[in-house]
XYZ file of C-alpha atoms in Angstrom:
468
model
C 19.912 10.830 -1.731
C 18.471 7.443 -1.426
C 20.574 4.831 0.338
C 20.386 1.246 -1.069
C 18.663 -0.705 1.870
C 15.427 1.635 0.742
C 15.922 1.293 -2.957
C 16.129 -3.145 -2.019
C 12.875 -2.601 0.364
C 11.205 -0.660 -1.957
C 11.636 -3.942 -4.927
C 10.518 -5.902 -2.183
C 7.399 -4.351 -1.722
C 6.681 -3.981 -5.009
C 7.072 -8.162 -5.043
C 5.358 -8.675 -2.287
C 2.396 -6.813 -3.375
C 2.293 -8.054 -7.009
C 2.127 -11.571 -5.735
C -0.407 -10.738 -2.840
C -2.712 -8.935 -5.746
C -2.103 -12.329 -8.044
C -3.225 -14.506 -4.664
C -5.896 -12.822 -3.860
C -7.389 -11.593 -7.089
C -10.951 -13.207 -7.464
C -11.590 -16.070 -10.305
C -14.910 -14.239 -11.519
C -13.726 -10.190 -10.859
C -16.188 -8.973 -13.003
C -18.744 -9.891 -10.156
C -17.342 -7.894 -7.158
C -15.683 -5.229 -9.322
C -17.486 -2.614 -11.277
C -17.537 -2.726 -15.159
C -17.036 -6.230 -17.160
C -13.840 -6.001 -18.764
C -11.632 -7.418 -15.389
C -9.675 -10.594 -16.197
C -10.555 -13.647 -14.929
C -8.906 -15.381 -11.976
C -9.363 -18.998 -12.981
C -6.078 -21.437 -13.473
C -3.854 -19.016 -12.540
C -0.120 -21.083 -11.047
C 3.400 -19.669 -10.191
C 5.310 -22.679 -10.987
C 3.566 -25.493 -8.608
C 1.183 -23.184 -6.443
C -2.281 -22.771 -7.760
C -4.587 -20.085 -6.545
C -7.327 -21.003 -4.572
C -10.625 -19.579 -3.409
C -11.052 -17.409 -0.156
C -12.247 -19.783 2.487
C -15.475 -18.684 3.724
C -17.847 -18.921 6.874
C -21.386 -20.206 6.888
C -22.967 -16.723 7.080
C -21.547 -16.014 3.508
C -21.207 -19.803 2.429
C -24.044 -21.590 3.385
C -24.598 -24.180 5.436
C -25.112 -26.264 9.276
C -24.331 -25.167 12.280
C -24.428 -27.268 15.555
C -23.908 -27.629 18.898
C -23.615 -31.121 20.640
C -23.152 -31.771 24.220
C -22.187 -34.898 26.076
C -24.839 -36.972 27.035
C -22.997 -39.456 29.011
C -24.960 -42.165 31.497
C -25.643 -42.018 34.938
C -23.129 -44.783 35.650
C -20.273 -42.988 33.599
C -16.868 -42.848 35.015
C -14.573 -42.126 32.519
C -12.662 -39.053 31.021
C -15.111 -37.058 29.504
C -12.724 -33.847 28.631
C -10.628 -37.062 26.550
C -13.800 -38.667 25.226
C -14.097 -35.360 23.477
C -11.031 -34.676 22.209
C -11.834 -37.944 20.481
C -15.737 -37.081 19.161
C -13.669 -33.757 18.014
C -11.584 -35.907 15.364
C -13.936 -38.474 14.542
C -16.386 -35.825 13.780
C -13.804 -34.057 11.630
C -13.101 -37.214 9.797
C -16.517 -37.791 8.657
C -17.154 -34.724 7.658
C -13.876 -34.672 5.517
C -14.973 -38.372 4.559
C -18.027 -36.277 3.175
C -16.199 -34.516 1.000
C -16.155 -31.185 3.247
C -12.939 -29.896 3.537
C -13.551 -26.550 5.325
C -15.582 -27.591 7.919
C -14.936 -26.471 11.506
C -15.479 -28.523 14.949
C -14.464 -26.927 18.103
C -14.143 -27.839 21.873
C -16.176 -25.382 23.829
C -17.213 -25.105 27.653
C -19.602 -26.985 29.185
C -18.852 -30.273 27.324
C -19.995 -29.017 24.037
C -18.470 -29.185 20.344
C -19.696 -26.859 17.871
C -19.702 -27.813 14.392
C -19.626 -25.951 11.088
C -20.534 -27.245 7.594
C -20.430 -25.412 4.629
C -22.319 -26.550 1.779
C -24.586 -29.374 3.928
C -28.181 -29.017 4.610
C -29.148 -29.723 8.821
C -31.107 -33.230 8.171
C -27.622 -34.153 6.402
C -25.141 -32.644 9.121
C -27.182 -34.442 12.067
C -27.279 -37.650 10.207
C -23.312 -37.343 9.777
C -22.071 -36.532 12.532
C -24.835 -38.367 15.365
C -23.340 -41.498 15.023
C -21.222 -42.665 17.900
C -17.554 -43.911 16.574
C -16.893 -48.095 17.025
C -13.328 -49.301 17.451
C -12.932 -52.766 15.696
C -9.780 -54.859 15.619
C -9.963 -56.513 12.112
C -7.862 -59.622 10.164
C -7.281 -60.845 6.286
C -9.480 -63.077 5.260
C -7.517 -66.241 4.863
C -10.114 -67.142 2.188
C -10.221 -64.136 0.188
C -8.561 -60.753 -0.853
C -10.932 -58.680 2.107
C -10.486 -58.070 5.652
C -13.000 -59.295 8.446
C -13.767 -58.770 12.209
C -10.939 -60.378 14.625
C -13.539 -62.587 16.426
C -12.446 -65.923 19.416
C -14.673 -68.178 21.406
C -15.258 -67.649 25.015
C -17.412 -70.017 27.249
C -18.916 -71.389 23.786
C -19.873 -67.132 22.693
C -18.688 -65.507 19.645
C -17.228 -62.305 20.582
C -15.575 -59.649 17.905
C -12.909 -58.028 19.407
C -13.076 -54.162 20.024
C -12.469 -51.193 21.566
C -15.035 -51.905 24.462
C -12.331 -54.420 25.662
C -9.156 -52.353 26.059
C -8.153 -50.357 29.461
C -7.876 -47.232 29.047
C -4.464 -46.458 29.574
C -2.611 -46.855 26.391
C 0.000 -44.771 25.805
C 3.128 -44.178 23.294
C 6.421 -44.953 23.233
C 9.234 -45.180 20.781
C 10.959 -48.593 19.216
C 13.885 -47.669 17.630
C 13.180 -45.188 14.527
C 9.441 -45.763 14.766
C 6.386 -45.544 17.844
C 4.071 -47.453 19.067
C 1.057 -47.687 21.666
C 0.754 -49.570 24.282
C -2.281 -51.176 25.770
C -3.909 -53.461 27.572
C -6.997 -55.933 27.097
C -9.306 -56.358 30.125
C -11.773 -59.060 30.671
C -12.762 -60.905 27.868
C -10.151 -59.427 25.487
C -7.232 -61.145 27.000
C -8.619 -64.482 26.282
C -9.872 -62.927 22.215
C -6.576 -61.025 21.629
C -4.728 -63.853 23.046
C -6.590 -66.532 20.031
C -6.212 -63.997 17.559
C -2.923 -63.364 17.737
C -2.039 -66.923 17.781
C -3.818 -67.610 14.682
C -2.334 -64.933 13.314
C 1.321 -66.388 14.061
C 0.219 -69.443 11.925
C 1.619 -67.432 8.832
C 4.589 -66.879 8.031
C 5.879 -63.487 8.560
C 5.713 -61.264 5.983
C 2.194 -63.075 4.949
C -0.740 -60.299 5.106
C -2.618 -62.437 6.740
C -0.331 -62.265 9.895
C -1.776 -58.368 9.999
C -4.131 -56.907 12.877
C -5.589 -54.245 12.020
C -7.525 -51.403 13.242
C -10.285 -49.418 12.642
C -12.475 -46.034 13.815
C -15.534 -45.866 12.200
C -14.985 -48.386 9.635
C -11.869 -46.344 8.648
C -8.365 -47.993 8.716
C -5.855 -45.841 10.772
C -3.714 -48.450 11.915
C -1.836 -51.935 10.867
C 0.712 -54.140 12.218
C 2.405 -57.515 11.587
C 1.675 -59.597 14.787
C 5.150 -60.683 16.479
C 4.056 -62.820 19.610
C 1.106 -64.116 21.059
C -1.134 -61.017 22.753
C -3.069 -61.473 25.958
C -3.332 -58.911 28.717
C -0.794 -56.708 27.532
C 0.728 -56.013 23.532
C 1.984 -52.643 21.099
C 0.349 -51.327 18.301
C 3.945 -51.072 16.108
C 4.548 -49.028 12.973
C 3.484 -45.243 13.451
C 5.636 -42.993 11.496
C 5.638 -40.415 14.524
C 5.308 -39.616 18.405
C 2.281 -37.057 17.311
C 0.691 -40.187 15.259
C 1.018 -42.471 18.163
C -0.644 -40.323 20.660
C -3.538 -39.580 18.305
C -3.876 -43.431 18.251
C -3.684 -44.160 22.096
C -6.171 -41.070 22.857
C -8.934 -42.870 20.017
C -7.720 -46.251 22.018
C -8.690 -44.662 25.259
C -12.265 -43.077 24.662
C -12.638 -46.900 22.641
C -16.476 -46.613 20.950
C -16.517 -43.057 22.290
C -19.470 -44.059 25.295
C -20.207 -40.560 25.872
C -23.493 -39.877 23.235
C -23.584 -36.329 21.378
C -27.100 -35.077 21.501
C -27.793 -31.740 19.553
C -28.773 -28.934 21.753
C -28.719 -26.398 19.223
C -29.056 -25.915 14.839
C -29.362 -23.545 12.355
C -29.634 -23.087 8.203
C -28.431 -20.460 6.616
C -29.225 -20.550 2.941
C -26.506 -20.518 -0.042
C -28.307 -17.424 -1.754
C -28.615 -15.130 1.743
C -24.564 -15.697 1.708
C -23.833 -14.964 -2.021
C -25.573 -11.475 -1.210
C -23.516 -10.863 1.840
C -20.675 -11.177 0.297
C -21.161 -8.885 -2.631
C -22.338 -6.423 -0.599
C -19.431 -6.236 1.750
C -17.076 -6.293 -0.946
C -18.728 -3.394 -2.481
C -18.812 -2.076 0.979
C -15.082 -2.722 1.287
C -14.305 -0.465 -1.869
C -16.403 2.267 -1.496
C -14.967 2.155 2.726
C -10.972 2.101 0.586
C -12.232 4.514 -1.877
C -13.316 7.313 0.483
C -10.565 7.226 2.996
C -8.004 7.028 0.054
C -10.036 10.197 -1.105
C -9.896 11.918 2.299
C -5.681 11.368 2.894
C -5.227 12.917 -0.818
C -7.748 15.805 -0.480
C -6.036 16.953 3.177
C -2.789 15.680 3.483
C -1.914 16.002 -0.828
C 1.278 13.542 -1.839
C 1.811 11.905 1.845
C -2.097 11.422 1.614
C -1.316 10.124 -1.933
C 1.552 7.632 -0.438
C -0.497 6.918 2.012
C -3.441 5.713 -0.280
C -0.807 3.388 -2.469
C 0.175 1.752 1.122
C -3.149 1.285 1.692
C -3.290 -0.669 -1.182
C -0.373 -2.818 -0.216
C -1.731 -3.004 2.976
C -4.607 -4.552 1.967
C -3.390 -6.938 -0.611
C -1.129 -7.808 2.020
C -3.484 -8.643 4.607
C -6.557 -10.619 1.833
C -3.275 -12.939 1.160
C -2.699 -13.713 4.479
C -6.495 -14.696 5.139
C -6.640 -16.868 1.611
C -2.956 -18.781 2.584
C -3.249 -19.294 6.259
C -6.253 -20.278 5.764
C -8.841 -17.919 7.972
C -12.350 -18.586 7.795
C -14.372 -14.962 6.665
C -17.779 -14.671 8.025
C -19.423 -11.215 7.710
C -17.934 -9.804 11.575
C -14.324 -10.798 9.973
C -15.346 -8.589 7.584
C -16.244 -6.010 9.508
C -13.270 -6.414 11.698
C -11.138 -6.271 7.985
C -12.261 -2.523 7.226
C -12.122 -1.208 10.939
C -8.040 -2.144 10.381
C -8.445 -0.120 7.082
C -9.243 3.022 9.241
C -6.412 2.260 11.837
C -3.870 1.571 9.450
C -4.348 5.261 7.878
C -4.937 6.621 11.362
C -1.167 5.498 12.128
C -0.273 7.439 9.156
C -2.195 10.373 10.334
C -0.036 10.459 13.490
C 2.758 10.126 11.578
C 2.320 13.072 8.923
C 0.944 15.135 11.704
C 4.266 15.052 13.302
C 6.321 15.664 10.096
C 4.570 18.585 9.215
C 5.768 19.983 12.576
C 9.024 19.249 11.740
C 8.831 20.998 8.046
C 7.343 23.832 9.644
C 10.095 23.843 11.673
C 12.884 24.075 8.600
C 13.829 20.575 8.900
C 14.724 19.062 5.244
C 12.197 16.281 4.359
C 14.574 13.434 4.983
C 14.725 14.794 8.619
C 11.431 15.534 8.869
C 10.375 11.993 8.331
C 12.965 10.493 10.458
C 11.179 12.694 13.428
C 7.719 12.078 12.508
C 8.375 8.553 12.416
C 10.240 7.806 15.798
C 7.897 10.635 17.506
C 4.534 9.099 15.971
C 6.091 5.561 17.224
C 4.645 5.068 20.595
C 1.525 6.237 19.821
C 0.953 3.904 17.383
C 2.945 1.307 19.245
C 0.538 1.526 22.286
C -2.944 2.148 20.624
C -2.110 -0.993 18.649
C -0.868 -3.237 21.565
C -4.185 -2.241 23.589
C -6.348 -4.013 20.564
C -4.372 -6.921 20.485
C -4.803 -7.365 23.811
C -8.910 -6.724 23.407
C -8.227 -8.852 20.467
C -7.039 -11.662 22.944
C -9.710 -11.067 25.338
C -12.250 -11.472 22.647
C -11.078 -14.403 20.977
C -10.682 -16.669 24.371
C -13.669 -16.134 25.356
C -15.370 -16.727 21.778
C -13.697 -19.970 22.028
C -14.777 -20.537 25.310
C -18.825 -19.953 24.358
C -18.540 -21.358 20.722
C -19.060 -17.981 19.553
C -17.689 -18.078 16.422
C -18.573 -14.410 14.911
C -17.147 -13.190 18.007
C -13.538 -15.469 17.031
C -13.870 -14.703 13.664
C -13.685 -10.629 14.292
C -10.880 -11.178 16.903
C -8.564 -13.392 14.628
C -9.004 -10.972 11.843
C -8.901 -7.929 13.428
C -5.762 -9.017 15.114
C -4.401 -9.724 11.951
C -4.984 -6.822 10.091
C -3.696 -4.640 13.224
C -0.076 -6.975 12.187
C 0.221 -6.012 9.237
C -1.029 -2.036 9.440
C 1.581 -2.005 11.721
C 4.234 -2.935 8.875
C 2.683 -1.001 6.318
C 2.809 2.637 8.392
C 6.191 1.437 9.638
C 8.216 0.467 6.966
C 6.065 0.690 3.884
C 4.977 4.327 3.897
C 7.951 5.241 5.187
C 9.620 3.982 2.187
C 7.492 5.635 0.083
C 8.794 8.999 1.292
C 12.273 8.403 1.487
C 11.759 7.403 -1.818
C 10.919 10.727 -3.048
C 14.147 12.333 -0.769
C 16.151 14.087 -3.046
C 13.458 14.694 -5.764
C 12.363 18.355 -6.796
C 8.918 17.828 -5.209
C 10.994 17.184 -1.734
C 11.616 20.883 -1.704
C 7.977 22.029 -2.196
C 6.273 22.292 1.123
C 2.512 22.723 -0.276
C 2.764 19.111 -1.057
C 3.293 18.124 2.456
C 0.546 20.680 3.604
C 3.151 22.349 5.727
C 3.670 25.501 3.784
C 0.702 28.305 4.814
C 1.075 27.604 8.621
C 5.153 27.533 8.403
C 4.557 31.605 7.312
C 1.688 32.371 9.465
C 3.714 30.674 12.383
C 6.757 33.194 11.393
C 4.124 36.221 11.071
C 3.304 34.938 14.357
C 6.866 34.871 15.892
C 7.442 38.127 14.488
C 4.083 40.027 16.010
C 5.018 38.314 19.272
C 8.811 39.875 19.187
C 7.710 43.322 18.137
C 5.040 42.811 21.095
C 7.782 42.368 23.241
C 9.881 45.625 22.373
């Protein structure tokens, strides 16, 4: 008899994996999928979600790759690990500011960011991203509609007033319901923040034109209505958060960023090499599903069966999880995807193994699988936590070298190891209790447990008359 708590998981299965196979089906099927009658992807919304496209790496997109390294002077005494938290985001802004959404920069030993960018050409990506990022403090024109550079006169010289003439020790705090920075000018930018400020207070308040604001890169990220005269010390007021405010005093800190990128490495790969790639490892990835599917049915007959229609869930589950988190797919990810294929049925292995003991045994199915299951358990529970953990291993130090196949195949596999675990655990097992109860529960050659449950007896009854 089936209880209710495995009638409600088996719905929720069912709803899980007709959503995953909506979220992940392709836009253009009839590419990947054999035959042309598949329908089409394309527009396809559940209320105010819309689908979107798997997020892929460059090895199947297209694209740059790069490496910069810090190229700071001889006479530089700053903080180069901050400098480069701050090259990390201005990069990522102007790449975004480009109009590439998926691109990924990352912080790697030895001073070094390595940058990805689909759908860019290298002359393109070096161009981008080799500029060094200028902080400018900026006014409204009183004159016009525009802003303009926040300039003042020292000893007779124009100076416009920047992130070269801040300390760098801003930091945040919180007024009231909002944050701010705090900083300090240094040299020459007392005496400039000091006269622009006091023009500024010439307005009335609530006039634009008693604004400062600031820029990165020609970029505004920052405004505020000027409330006393500014000279060595002043707040940046107005940032909707504590996380907003520390972003702002970090870019404060490294100033024009004085620590030059220099490339030390690039690399093309073209658009058509990575449309190939990823037809053939999706053809690879059906024909891999296909024959295992084929093997569970052929030796272990309806568990094999169940087993094959987990599978499936398993692997809508897991395409779903790499298209909403987002993770990037390069071809190792890939490759790391259909290795958790084969451990995902090798947990069921372990566990049908064990319930064909029990059968053999007498057991009634329902018992059978409860023993199968919490027997198979540690097995699976301890070949799975060792690849996490070589999961772990792999992925810290791909981030620490910038190798980002090596990340890729970590994340993925890790991923996939998840959610085998759930669907040997609890889906396949509610597949068979499913069928508890059911004529075919009673009919041993399904289960593969029938032949050796007689030639065990034959054998129990040689081995008594042997004893006589």
């Amino acid at each position: 008899m089936r209880s209710t708590t495995t009638v409600l998981i088996f719905l929720g299965v069912l709803f899980l994996t007709g959503f995953a196979l909506i979220a992940v089906w392709p836009s253009d099927p009839n590419r990947y999928l054999p035959g042309d009658f598949w329908p089409e992807g394309r527009g396809i919304k559940i209320g105010s979600w819309e689908r979107e496209t798997m997020r892929l790496g460059l090895d199947l997109r297209g694209g740059s790759y790069l490496v910069l390294q810090a190229d700071p002077p001889a006479d530089y005494q700053g903080d180069l690990g901050q400098a480069l938290d701050v090259a990390k985001e201005v990069v990522e802004r102007r790449v975004n500011a480009f109009g590439v959404s998926e691109a990924e920069i990352t912080k790697t030993s030895g001073n070094r960011l390595t940058v990805e960018v689909p759908g860019m050409d290298i002359n393109e990506a070096t161009d981008l991203i080799g500029k060094t990022a200028r902080l400018e403090f900026r006014v409204p024109n009183p004159e016009g509609t525009d802003v303009i550079p926040a300039t003042g006169v020292v000893d007779g010289q124009t100076y416009t007033m920047s992130g070269q003439y801040l300390k760098n020790n801003t930091f945040p705090s919180q007024q009231g319901t909002t944050y701010a920075v705090n900083f300090e000018t240094t040299g020459i930018g007392s005496k400039l923040m000091e006269q622009i400020t006091g023009n500024a207070l010439r307005f009335p308040e609530g006039d634009t034109r008693r604004f400062l604001l600031i820029y990165l890169d020609d970029e505004l990220i920052s405004q505020a209505q000027v409330q006393s005269v500014i000279s060595d010390k002043g707040q940046i007021t107005g940032q909707d958060s504590f996380t907003a405010a520390k972003t702002l005093s970090k870019q404060l800190n490294a100033g024009a960023l004085p620590v030059p990128l220099k490339t030390i490495q690039s690399s093309e790969v073209s658009a058509t090499l990575g449309e190939d790639s990823v037809l053939d490892s999706v053809h690879a990835g059906i024909v891999g599903l296909i024959a295992v599917a084929l093997f569970m049915i052929l030796y272990y007959r309806l568990p094999g069966a169940l087993a094959a229609a987990a599978l499936v869930v398993y692997t809508s589950l897991t395409l779903t999880v790499f298209k909403l988190w987002p993770v990037t797919l390069t071809l190792s990810g890939i490759a790391a995807f259909v290795l958790s294929v084969g451990m995902a049925v090798d947990a069921n292995i372990l566990i049908f193994e064990r319930m064909k003991e029990e059968l053999r045994r007498g057991r009634t199915l329902n018992s059978a699988i409860d023993l199968g299951f919490r027997r198979a358990w540690t097995s699976i529970r301890d070949s799975n936590i060792s690849t996490l953990i070589t999961c772990l291993i792999l992925y810290y130090f791909g981030n620490q070298f910038g190798a980002s196949l090596v990340k890729g195949f970590a994340l993925t596999l890790a991923i996939g190891v998840l959610i085998s675990m759930f669907s040997a655990i609890t889906v396949t097992r509610t597949f068979l209790k499913m069928i508890v109860g059911t004529p075919v529960a009673r009919n041993h050659w399904l289960f593969n447990a029938e032949e050796r449950k007689r030639g065990r007896a034959a054998a129990s009854r040689a081995e008594a008359a042997g004893g006589k």
